[in-house]
Amino acid sequence: MTLYRDSTRMKKISLMAAMIYLISISLNFSQNTYADTHPETTYTMPDIIASTDLSQADNIEKILSSEELKRDLRAFARSLTQSDIVKQSLFNRIALLSLRDELDHINETVTQSNLGVEFIHYQLFHQTCLALKNKTRTQPAFADETQGLQGLIAHQFERLSDEEFVQMSLALGWSVPNAERYVVNVYKQLQGKRLLSQSDMMNIAVNTHLYHVLNTVIPVANKVIKQEQDRRFIIQPDVLITLENDIELSATIVRRRDQKMPNTTALQFTIYADEKAHIKTAMHAAAHGYIGMVANSRGKRSSSNAIVPWEHEGEDAAALIHWITKQQWSNKNVVMYGGSYNGFTQWATAKHMPKGLKAMAPYVAANLITGLPYENNIALTGNFQWPLYVTNNKMVDNSVYNDWQRTNAVISELYTSGRPMVDIDDIANRPSPWLQKWLAHPEDDAFYQRMVPHQEEYKAIDVPVLTITGYFEGGQISALNYLNEHYKYNDQANHALLIGPYNHWSAQNKPRSHHGNYKLDPVALEKDTEEVVFAWFDHLLKGAKKPTLVQSKVNYQVMGANEWRFADSLRELNQHTVSFYIQKNTPNKMQTYSLGRVVPLRSQQYIEQVIDLADRSEQRNLAPRQVIGSRIDKQGGIQIETDVFEQDMELTGAITGYFDIEVNKHDVDIGFNYYEVTRNGEVFHLNNYRSRASYADDMGSRRLLAPHKKRRVPIVNARFTSKLIEKGSKLVLVLNVNKNMDAQVNLGTGKAVNHEDISQAGEPLTLKWYLSSQINLPLKPWVKSE
């Protein structure tokens, strides 16, 4: 997890860390360390961190103000070789250059990488140091000279257009308290170690220094930004709107001061109440020539209603759009955009199709039954605290996510103790009625169908839609499910997809250089989500040209090829599949099973696994923490692989097909990890799959398995990816039972899985994978672009 800012485009920790799916990434504590470092290099944990009680606020202040620690971290940064620094992500690299006082190198890196104002906080920090000839790095030293920093920022703003000013204010939208909370969690995560790896030391150095920079720059910047935004825009921070049935909604509305004529409103509808963030979001829309509005769910901010997540968003947003069209500043056109929960609210609104809605751009759109807390009917553990985060108060409760270690301990206790999923809030000692309500609905029933379009209701959605998601996005399944259902029931749908190597955060924003330890292709960095979205709105409503990255119905980035490609439909892409079957290898091959093209003659042959579901000393089907590795951890699974490809291939799409299985119980959660292994042995993790066999035919109706009877289980909602598979590489699947801390464990009793506990595990699970299973890989020969 990286630090999150106070803007909804780049919202560090405060909102986006709690946005659906991302918490699972933060728990893995891997996102700020991207590049390989020297494993033999170790460092001693700084004494002040090792010996301090981190539960006391005064002690935290002591660490953060320690001049000795600052000197040690600067010495660490200066001890690194240029090779060490170049290997790092841009996030880490800029911070290390800042610790080394290398402003020229920072500016050079920013220019070469086309980063714009992404790291302006570091540049302002060092520019002020130089201007004042002040080389100290203490807050008091700067406090006496804030006038100089304030003047420097004001001078920067004078020359900027509205759009450039907004981009600058977004880049300076960091939350200092959240930066402090983040670095304290880094300390807690590592405090028990006596020796640190270079990667560990990097995390301490980068995030401690980032806090110091932000603590210097942001308070001053906020004052200047407030003055400048009031000069440029008419800002109504909290307008209380009363709808029918006494429903009240708080909204932030921003217009340009030179906007005289009625105009189109660009609306985000969100439960994440944060007035400062809303102003920035709406201001960005205004800078693009729209009336910017961010409205909150009922019960948030000034609304006197009860807070109800998910259930009423569609009807409330539709009524709000009707209200907007009646305002004198409105030209009766409304477009919606936004990500995660704010993507869900667009689909919830589309269920009602208000007359004023003209287009919508949902990115990483969430859905309770296809994302969190459920994925393919399996309850996930990763964001169990989310209901408390959004319902504890009128804004959001940041304290919910303050302690990563506590969250990890709760999830670990749930898994190792074998207690049922419904006990997770009891283990956390934080009752969560909303979570319990959702756990009472483990299938796609009327409860969920009342929230978003269902079946034939998609036919009425006739406005243009742009879906944006990513290959590494936890909620990709939800986003693509909306798209697939839209086309299934409306073959005339005007619905485009933009997808690339992005996660939950980067799919909504401008991506950083790395995802984990995978370095994105340069063209993948060209996507700036809101810029693409506003360009797309301009194309639809103002006759502007299409955005460069939205040229067709399906717009996807091929990893490893450094290019974007375009297709007319997902159906067109899915026509290019190759069917594989599980086959035994000849005795002289090291790999026991392969993926072959020939249909097995003996379809009753099978591979058998025996798994003790009560044994919590192991985990199975857990996705690896990093994208790129040197080996495959089978976790007791069954490895099957293609032959080495004799030519370059394009892998674009999702795995389809079916598994023929047999178990000795009434149900099972199956899955696989999906890899490319290159000719030099590098292992690239493409994605992970998990599915409940009893719901694979129909997410809304459970059909239990008959023990000791063969059952065909379709592969449903597998994740989409796209990658150049070079000659000499092969594709590998590791088949397994899904049994890990990331999700509940299905014990196969046939009873409600959310209430199963380890005492019901019974005899070990016997799972037979029949060789008649068919696995369709979305492969075709690579054809170079002209």
mmCIF file of C-alpha atoms in Angstrom, residues 519-723:
data_model
loop_
_atom_site.group_PDB
_atom_site.id
_atom_site.type_symbol
_atom_site.label_atom_id
_atom_site.label_comp_id
_atom_site.label_asym_id
_atom_site.label_seq_id
_atom_site.Cartn_x
_atom_site.Cartn_y
_atom_site.Cartn_z
ATOM 1 C CA LYS A 519 7.765 -2.564 -14.286
ATOM 2 C CA LEU A 520 4.962 -1.336 -16.506
ATOM 3 C CA ASP A 521 5.550 -0.765 -20.201
ATOM 4 C CA PRO A 522 6.010 2.953 -20.987
ATOM 5 C CA VAL A 523 2.738 3.117 -22.950
ATOM 6 C CA ALA A 524 0.838 1.781 -19.931
ATOM 7 C CA LEU A 525 1.887 4.921 -18.051
ATOM 8 C CA GLU A 526 0.082 7.114 -20.596
ATOM 9 C CA LYS A 527 -3.298 6.436 -18.976
ATOM 10 C CA ASP A 528 -4.487 9.191 -16.663
ATOM 11 C CA THR A 529 -7.969 8.002 -15.815
ATOM 12 C CA GLU A 530 -9.792 11.281 -15.225
ATOM 13 C CA GLU A 531 -8.112 12.917 -18.213
ATOM 14 C CA VAL A 532 -9.277 10.015 -20.393
ATOM 15 C CA VAL A 533 -12.775 10.250 -18.937
ATOM 16 C CA PHE A 534 -13.154 13.997 -19.493
ATOM 17 C CA ALA A 535 -11.786 13.650 -23.025
ATOM 18 C CA TRP A 536 -14.377 10.925 -23.621
ATOM 19 C CA PHE A 537 -17.161 13.146 -22.252
ATOM 20 C CA ASP A 538 -15.925 15.965 -24.513
ATOM 21 C CA HIS A 539 -16.081 13.575 -27.477
ATOM 22 C CA LEU A 540 -19.657 12.572 -26.680
ATOM 23 C CA LEU A 541 -21.065 15.978 -25.749
ATOM 24 C CA LYS A 542 -18.851 18.530 -27.482
ATOM 25 C CA GLY A 543 -17.763 16.778 -30.661
ATOM 26 C CA ALA A 544 -14.104 16.517 -29.668
ATOM 27 C CA LYS A 545 -11.949 13.719 -31.055
ATOM 28 C CA LYS A 546 -11.871 10.358 -29.336
ATOM 29 C CA PRO A 547 -9.342 9.878 -26.554
ATOM 30 C CA THR A 548 -6.207 8.192 -27.858
ATOM 31 C CA LEU A 549 -6.729 5.196 -25.604
ATOM 32 C CA VAL A 550 -10.432 4.727 -26.385
ATOM 33 C CA GLN A 551 -10.483 3.984 -30.093
ATOM 34 C CA SER A 552 -12.798 0.960 -30.081
ATOM 35 C CA LYS A 553 -15.113 -1.073 -27.864
ATOM 36 C CA VAL A 554 -12.209 -2.966 -26.252
ATOM 37 C CA ASN A 555 -8.971 -1.078 -25.616
ATOM 38 C CA TYR A 556 -6.232 -3.110 -23.937
ATOM 39 C CA GLN A 557 -2.514 -2.857 -23.234
ATOM 40 C CA VAL A 558 -0.409 -5.902 -24.110
ATOM 41 C CA MET A 559 2.124 -6.358 -21.327
ATOM 42 C CA GLY A 560 5.625 -6.913 -22.630
ATOM 43 C CA ALA A 561 4.804 -5.537 -26.076
ATOM 44 C CA ASN A 562 4.671 -1.855 -25.099
ATOM 45 C CA GLU A 563 1.578 -1.201 -27.161
ATOM 46 C CA TRP A 564 -2.150 -0.724 -26.924
ATOM 47 C CA ARG A 565 -4.452 -2.804 -29.074
ATOM 48 C CA PHE A 566 -8.096 -2.435 -29.973
ATOM 49 C CA ALA A 567 -10.946 -4.836 -30.719
ATOM 50 C CA ASP A 568 -14.595 -4.474 -31.623
ATOM 51 C CA SER A 569 -15.848 -6.666 -28.776
ATOM 52 C CA LEU A 570 -14.880 -9.095 -26.047
ATOM 53 C CA ARG A 571 -16.688 -11.720 -28.104
ATOM 54 C CA GLU A 572 -14.220 -11.096 -30.934
ATOM 55 C CA LEU A 573 -11.298 -11.591 -28.558
ATOM 56 C CA ASN A 574 -12.845 -14.719 -27.074
ATOM 57 C CA GLN A 575 -12.988 -16.365 -30.502
ATOM 58 C CA HIS A 576 -9.217 -16.756 -30.340
ATOM 59 C CA THR A 577 -8.997 -19.534 -27.778
ATOM 60 C CA VAL A 578 -7.115 -22.800 -27.773
ATOM 61 C CA SER A 579 -8.592 -25.779 -25.919
ATOM 62 C CA PHE A 580 -6.257 -27.777 -23.698
ATOM 63 C CA TYR A 581 -6.729 -30.964 -21.715
ATOM 64 C CA ILE A 582 -4.836 -32.454 -18.789
ATOM 65 C CA GLN A 583 -2.469 -35.150 -20.002
ATOM 66 C CA LYS A 584 0.101 -37.416 -18.425
ATOM 67 C CA ASN A 585 3.628 -36.779 -19.617
ATOM 68 C CA THR A 586 5.973 -39.429 -20.904
ATOM 69 C CA PRO A 587 8.109 -40.992 -18.149
ATOM 70 C CA ASN A 588 11.294 -39.092 -19.070
ATOM 71 C CA LYS A 589 9.702 -35.686 -18.422
ATOM 72 C CA MET A 590 10.105 -34.083 -15.033
ATOM 73 C CA GLN A 591 6.595 -32.579 -15.059
ATOM 74 C CA THR A 592 3.973 -35.253 -14.339
ATOM 75 C CA TYR A 593 1.039 -33.520 -16.040
ATOM 76 C CA SER A 594 0.828 -31.243 -19.038
ATOM 77 C CA LEU A 595 -1.744 -29.249 -20.961
ATOM 78 C CA GLY A 596 -2.114 -30.900 -24.338
ATOM 79 C CA ARG A 597 -4.274 -30.315 -27.391
ATOM 80 C CA VAL A 598 -5.471 -33.911 -27.725
ATOM 81 C CA VAL A 599 -8.745 -34.977 -26.108
ATOM 82 C CA PRO A 600 -7.898 -37.758 -23.616
ATOM 83 C CA LEU A 601 -9.000 -41.211 -24.756
ATOM 84 C CA ARG A 602 -9.475 -42.328 -21.174
ATOM 85 C CA SER A 603 -11.701 -39.581 -19.807
ATOM 86 C CA GLN A 604 -12.296 -41.491 -16.558
ATOM 87 C CA GLN A 605 -8.688 -41.044 -15.488
ATOM 88 C CA TYR A 606 -8.084 -38.447 -12.829
ATOM 89 C CA ILE A 607 -5.548 -36.790 -10.555
ATOM 90 C CA GLU A 608 -6.375 -37.093 -6.877
ATOM 91 C CA GLN A 609 -5.702 -34.704 -4.026
ATOM 92 C CA VAL A 610 -6.324 -35.516 -0.365
ATOM 93 C CA ILE A 611 -6.532 -32.416 1.819
ATOM 94 C CA ASP A 612 -7.189 -32.098 5.534
ATOM 95 C CA LEU A 613 -9.410 -29.023 5.753
ATOM 96 C CA ALA A 614 -8.852 -28.869 9.513
ATOM 97 C CA ASP A 615 -5.087 -28.477 9.085
ATOM 98 C CA ARG A 616 -4.435 -24.737 9.321
ATOM 99 C CA SER A 617 -0.661 -25.037 9.350
ATOM 100 C CA GLU A 618 -0.721 -24.763 5.543
ATOM 101 C CA GLN A 619 -2.330 -22.489 2.959
ATOM 102 C CA ARG A 620 -3.377 -23.401 -0.565
ATOM 103 C CA ASN A 621 -4.156 -21.361 -3.676
ATOM 104 C CA LEU A 622 -2.747 -18.214 -2.101
ATOM 105 C CA ALA A 623 -1.666 -15.686 -4.724
ATOM 106 C CA PRO A 624 2.063 -14.861 -4.552
ATOM 107 C CA ARG A 625 2.968 -11.474 -3.091
ATOM 108 C CA GLN A 626 5.005 -10.393 -6.104
ATOM 109 C CA VAL A 627 4.286 -10.626 -9.817
ATOM 110 C CA ILE A 628 7.754 -11.815 -10.837
ATOM 111 C CA GLY A 629 9.615 -14.615 -9.121
ATOM 112 C CA SER A 630 12.162 -17.336 -9.731
ATOM 113 C CA ARG A 631 10.052 -20.374 -8.863
ATOM 114 C CA ILE A 632 6.484 -21.602 -8.575
ATOM 115 C CA ASP A 633 5.249 -22.377 -5.087
ATOM 116 C CA LYS A 634 2.753 -25.155 -5.736
ATOM 117 C CA GLN A 635 1.360 -25.037 -2.183
ATOM 118 C CA GLY A 636 0.478 -28.703 -2.496
ATOM 119 C CA GLY A 637 -1.351 -28.123 -5.772
ATOM 120 C CA ILE A 638 -1.188 -29.924 -9.107
ATOM 121 C CA GLN A 639 1.026 -28.226 -11.682
ATOM 122 C CA ILE A 640 -0.015 -28.547 -15.323
ATOM 123 C CA GLU A 641 1.708 -26.722 -18.156
ATOM 124 C CA THR A 642 1.715 -26.194 -21.894
ATOM 125 C CA ASP A 643 4.593 -27.156 -24.107
ATOM 126 C CA VAL A 644 7.107 -24.428 -24.800
ATOM 127 C CA PHE A 645 5.755 -22.139 -27.518
ATOM 128 C CA GLU A 646 7.711 -22.207 -30.754
ATOM 129 C CA GLN A 647 6.654 -18.689 -31.751
ATOM 130 C CA ASP A 648 5.595 -15.478 -30.069
ATOM 131 C CA MET A 649 1.971 -15.639 -28.899
ATOM 132 C CA GLU A 650 -0.574 -13.075 -27.745
ATOM 133 C CA LEU A 651 -2.452 -14.021 -24.596
ATOM 134 C CA THR A 652 -5.509 -11.772 -24.367
ATOM 135 C CA GLY A 653 -8.686 -12.590 -22.492
ATOM 136 C CA ALA A 654 -9.829 -14.832 -19.662
ATOM 137 C CA ILE A 655 -9.579 -18.576 -19.214
ATOM 138 C CA THR A 656 -12.854 -20.388 -19.929
ATOM 139 C CA GLY A 657 -13.880 -24.036 -19.999
ATOM 140 C CA TYR A 658 -14.719 -26.462 -17.221
ATOM 141 C CA PHE A 659 -13.325 -28.856 -14.663
ATOM 142 C CA ASP A 660 -14.729 -32.340 -14.282
ATOM 143 C CA ILE A 661 -14.301 -33.108 -10.590
ATOM 144 C CA GLU A 662 -15.443 -35.529 -7.916
ATOM 145 C CA VAL A 663 -15.334 -35.050 -4.156
ATOM 146 C CA ASN A 664 -16.320 -37.022 -1.098
ATOM 147 C CA LYS A 665 -18.258 -34.066 0.292
ATOM 148 C CA HIS A 666 -21.190 -31.876 -0.730
ATOM 149 C CA ASP A 667 -19.186 -28.852 -1.880
ATOM 150 C CA VAL A 668 -15.686 -27.542 -2.519
ATOM 151 C CA ASP A 669 -13.961 -24.243 -3.314
ATOM 152 C CA ILE A 670 -11.522 -24.783 -6.170
ATOM 153 C CA GLY A 671 -8.999 -22.485 -7.784
ATOM 154 C CA PHE A 672 -5.717 -22.049 -9.563
ATOM 155 C CA ASN A 673 -2.735 -19.766 -9.901
ATOM 156 C CA TYR A 674 -1.870 -18.866 -13.475
ATOM 157 C CA TYR A 675 1.726 -18.228 -14.595
ATOM 158 C CA GLU A 676 3.985 -17.602 -17.542
ATOM 159 C CA VAL A 677 7.441 -19.182 -17.278
ATOM 160 C CA THR A 678 9.903 -17.568 -19.675
ATOM 161 C CA ARG A 679 12.750 -19.267 -21.478
ATOM 162 C CA ASN A 680 15.207 -17.997 -18.848
ATOM 163 C CA GLY A 681 13.125 -19.397 -15.995
ATOM 164 C CA GLU A 682 11.505 -16.162 -14.822
ATOM 165 C CA VAL A 683 8.047 -16.786 -13.370
ATOM 166 C CA PHE A 684 5.352 -14.169 -14.086
ATOM 167 C CA HIS A 685 2.141 -14.486 -12.054
ATOM 168 C CA LEU A 686 -0.778 -13.603 -14.319
ATOM 169 C CA ASN A 687 -3.675 -14.003 -11.887
ATOM 170 C CA ASN A 688 -5.498 -16.129 -9.349
ATOM 171 C CA TYR A 689 -8.860 -17.898 -9.590
ATOM 172 C CA ARG A 690 -11.267 -19.136 -6.917
ATOM 173 C CA SER A 691 -14.822 -20.395 -7.239
ATOM 174 C CA ARG A 692 -17.421 -22.306 -5.223
ATOM 175 C CA ALA A 693 -18.412 -25.440 -7.133
ATOM 176 C CA SER A 694 -22.013 -25.429 -5.889
ATOM 177 C CA TYR A 695 -22.611 -21.948 -7.354
ATOM 178 C CA ALA A 696 -20.578 -22.212 -10.571
ATOM 179 C CA ASP A 697 -23.679 -22.897 -12.684
ATOM 180 C CA ASP A 698 -25.725 -20.108 -11.118
ATOM 181 C CA MET A 699 -24.542 -17.527 -8.574
ATOM 182 C CA GLY A 700 -28.137 -17.181 -7.419
ATOM 183 C CA SER A 701 -28.934 -20.829 -6.768
ATOM 184 C CA ARG A 702 -26.819 -23.340 -4.901
ATOM 185 C CA ARG A 703 -26.660 -26.883 -6.309
ATOM 186 C CA LEU A 704 -24.743 -29.124 -3.962
ATOM 187 C CA LEU A 705 -22.428 -31.819 -5.232
ATOM 188 C CA ALA A 706 -23.305 -35.460 -4.750
ATOM 189 C CA PRO A 707 -20.445 -37.155 -2.897
ATOM 190 C CA HIS A 708 -18.431 -39.573 -5.043
ATOM 191 C CA LYS A 709 -20.228 -38.443 -8.213
ATOM 192 C CA LYS A 710 -18.481 -36.743 -11.144
ATOM 193 C CA ARG A 711 -19.605 -33.145 -11.692
ATOM 194 C CA ARG A 712 -18.811 -30.691 -14.482
ATOM 195 C CA VAL A 713 -17.962 -27.312 -12.956
ATOM 196 C CA PRO A 714 -17.675 -24.374 -15.391
ATOM 197 C CA ILE A 715 -14.859 -21.849 -15.057
ATOM 198 C CA VAL A 716 -16.723 -18.605 -14.360
ATOM 199 C CA ASN A 717 -15.521 -15.033 -13.942
ATOM 200 C CA ALA A 718 -11.855 -15.816 -14.480
ATOM 201 C CA ARG A 719 -9.749 -12.675 -14.699
ATOM 202 C CA PHE A 720 -8.880 -10.980 -17.986
ATOM 203 C CA THR A 721 -5.243 -10.335 -18.838
ATOM 204 C CA SER A 722 -3.115 -9.522 -21.877
ATOM 205 C CA LYS A 723 0.561 -10.309 -22.354
#
